[in-house]
Amino acid sequence: MANELRFQVVGEAFKKKPLPVKAPSERPCEYFGKYVFNREKMYKYLPKGVYDKMIDVIDKGAQLDRKVADQVAAGMVQWAKENGVTHYTHWFQPLTEGTAEKHDSFIEHDGKGGMIEEFSGKLLVQQEPDASSFPSGGIRSTFEARGYSAWDPTSPVFIIDDTLIIPTVFISYSGESLDYKAPLLRALKAVNVAATDVCHYFDPEVKKVTSNLGWEQEYFLVDEGLYAARPDLLLTGRTLMGHDSAKNQQMDDHYFGSIPERVAAFMRDLEIHALMLGIPVKTRHNEVAPNQFELAPIFEDANLAVDHNMLLMSLMKRVARKHGFRALLHEKPFAGINGSGKHNNWSLSSDTGILLHAPGKTPEQNLRFATFIVETLMGVYRHNGLLKASIMSATNAHRLGANEAPPAIISSFLGKQLSELLDHIEKADKEDLFTMDGKQGMKLDIPEIPELLIDNTDRNRTSPFAFTGNRFEFRAVGSEANCASAMIALNSAVAEALVNFKRRVDAKILEYTGRAEYAEGTGHSPKYHAIIDILREDIKVCKPIRFDGNGYSDEWKAEAAQRGLDTETSCPVIFERYLDKESIQMFESLGVMTKKELEARNEVKWEIYTKKIQIEARVLGDLSMNHIIPVATTYQTQLLRNVERMRTIFPAAKAEELSARNLKLIEEIAQRTATIETKVEELVAARKVANKIDDEHAKAIAYHDTIAPYFDIIRRQIDKLELIVDDSLWPLPKYRELLFIR
Ligand code: ADP
Ligand code: MG
């Protein structure tokens, strides 16, 4: 019987001991990047000229020609063979989330009846996976069935087990992107060009601006035996039912507690693997909810950081299994306690330092700092709906729609100091702000933001886009998501704002040049006046995005709507923001994505949304009918027998009195199971209607509006039954077992 399974898996989970972890004999800095073909290995395995060319390709975006590629491949393969590698794969990031790979061995016929191992530049640079089953939103019709993957030389090749893994973009034959990496690289290029141009106002020597990403990955661990006994977790990644545990996160004791031993062993093992693959993991700690944890590396260039996050997520799943756990990356595996996100710490930096770090040294640097802050806010303001679309998914909707960090409205928390600075620039008299060139009377002093504030954890946790001293923290990203989606939208929005800024400043400089009040010797340069005037304009325009209050409150929802911010909560409707005129215009003008690509990608988003809800609906229906109702009915029959027997022993009135509670339970079970049955029937009927819709957009909306609402209704009845049905009969591991067993 099912309940025996439950007690068995719970008992086993209790007995499990931490797995001993074999630590390498070297120190972490020695084995860091051991399995990565990084610069150090390139230097060792490539001829000098080839190495120099590769560095140009990586640092300066130079073209990689075939001859060089052949030589790189030769060096790479030599290194790989020394590490026991026999296969290679192009690794890419399809729109389904996760990563995809197809492994080929190095083996080729030698033409003399034997075999040789071969790996040419051609194979390194390009591969044609038969990828007809990857979603393409109709760009690549199935009979063509071919896209190709192309090496991204800015992300180094690495080894897992016997395979050389080559990070690639995935593109259709007609050149459209079918993945996350291609548009990400284009967005990073756009922001590099736009930001470098703007930096030149302040420092003509700046050569390159890099977009940085430091992600913080939250996740849950569940014992693998318990996981296997929960078909909902297994099939959907979340529990579709389960009553609150009497104790959950109220005490906050998990957050401050020490890491449980079995988990600590897992973390150590994961970190060793991650470091060997060049992922600079640094921080580990418990999170708010029981069995919830976080891992964060040191920030890196956004493209590499995205690859590292994808790699880390798959590594995490593998290592968790080794330790008898399952890692849950779903945004909301358990109702009633916190879900998981992936804070994206984002900043821009040039060869001269981080552009969002308030320097407080020279007026030029301070003005540059203000410029990048204000134009980031402009981008976020103008595209707040799109940014929300970039982090939206069927799974993340459980965090965003609900009363949980962060709310389904994008706003930005700046904190007191930065808000005062912007207010000062906006309101100060013109004379107050100058003069810049002469350095005297300069009132644009930005107080040095103390390091304490940068590290201060007591920040506004309810803000989806918070300034934290030297970066913005985009907190709305889902734990399961590919960070690239958010990084494409954010970097594009900021790139566009910077392009617009530059255009207007240049026009103003022309306008001011030659005017007596800005003439040489007055201490008033046309350039700085132009910049400040445009900033003052923009500070006013983007003000609605600034909000330091409580993002969870109902007042904020009302106020945000008044301010004209996007307050939509329906996931499939939010995806429409990708096809807004302003979004298409932005992506096309920056060369990040075309309208056709955006349309195709939205088809995929809607389709994935529908499928996720569809699977959940099926699982919920099956569990209701096959697990819950039979068990509830069995218990009800026991109660009925008891009542009958009471009547045989006691006089009628006495029997009635003694059976009052059981009679009430019998009735409650009858009512609740009847409701479940009716609602499951309605759910199935609604699905049948929705499934007839051909248009992916309309279908996703139907799934959202007419099917998803049943989940909570049905679940509520089941959770109540869980409370009254005999514990020894209940088939599914309960929350208290899933969450408190290590
Ligand atoms: P929190 O206090 O928010 O939990 P953590 O220290 O756990 O912060 O993680 C912060 C993340 O932000 C790390 O990945 C860190 O490397 C990254 N980070 C720090 N400074 C910057 C920056 N200027 N730009 C981007 N990421 C940064
Ligand atoms: Mg954080």
Short mmCIF file of C-alpha atoms and ligand atoms in Angstrom, two decimals, residues 212-216 283 285 294 296-299 343 345-347 354 455-457 459 461 470-471 473, ligand 1:
data_model
loop_
_atom_site.label_atom_id
_atom_site.label_comp_id
_atom_site.label_asym_id
_atom_site.label_seq_id
_atom_site.Cartn_x
_atom_site.Cartn_y
_atom_site.Cartn_z
CA ASN A 212 28.92 42.28 -15.50
CA LEU A 213 26.68 39.70 -13.97
CA GLY A 214 26.91 38.13 -10.53
CA TRP A 215 24.03 35.75 -10.00
CA GLU A 216 22.87 34.35 -6.70
CA THR A 283 29.29 32.18 -1.20
CA HIS A 285 24.40 29.81 2.87
CA GLU A 294 21.91 29.75 -1.98
CA ALA A 296 26.84 32.67 -5.52
CA PRO A 297 30.04 33.08 -7.51
CA ILE A 298 32.14 36.20 -7.99
CA PHE A 299 30.68 38.27 -10.80
CA HIS A 343 19.22 37.69 -8.10
CA ASN A 345 23.66 41.63 -9.81
CA TRP A 346 24.38 43.80 -12.80
CA SER A 347 26.80 46.57 -13.53
CA ILE A 354 33.04 49.99 -12.38
CA ASP A 455 27.72 45.29 1.92
CA ASN A 456 24.72 46.19 3.99
CA THR A 457 22.18 43.41 3.91
CA ARG A 459 18.30 46.82 2.04
CA ARG A 461 14.16 43.37 -0.08
CA ASN A 470 28.10 49.58 -6.95
CA ARG A 471 25.52 47.66 -8.96
CA GLU A 473 20.36 43.90 -8.27
P1 ADP B 1 23.80 39.53 -1.16
O1 ADP B 1 24.25 40.33 0.00
O2 ADP B 1 22.91 40.26 -2.06
O3 ADP B 1 23.33 38.15 -0.80
P2 ADP B 1 26.14 38.21 -2.28
O4 ADP B 1 27.45 38.64 -1.74
O5 ADP B 1 25.59 36.90 -1.92
O6 ADP B 1 25.12 39.39 -2.01
O7 ADP B 1 26.18 38.23 -3.86
C1 ADP B 1 26.37 39.37 -4.51
C2 ADP B 1 26.76 39.04 -5.95
O8 ADP B 1 26.95 40.28 -6.59
C3 ADP B 1 28.07 38.29 -6.09
O9 ADP B 1 27.97 37.43 -7.20
C4 ADP B 1 29.05 39.40 -6.38
O10 ADP B 1 30.20 38.98 -7.07
C5 ADP B 1 28.19 40.28 -7.25
N1 ADP B 1 28.69 41.65 -7.40
C6 ADP B 1 29.37 42.41 -6.53
N2 ADP B 1 29.69 43.60 -7.09
C7 ADP B 1 29.19 43.58 -8.35
C8 ADP B 1 29.19 44.50 -9.44
N3 ADP B 1 29.73 45.68 -9.36
N4 ADP B 1 28.57 44.10 -10.58
C9 ADP B 1 28.01 42.92 -10.69
N5 ADP B 1 27.97 42.02 -9.71
C10 ADP B 1 28.56 42.34 -8.56
#
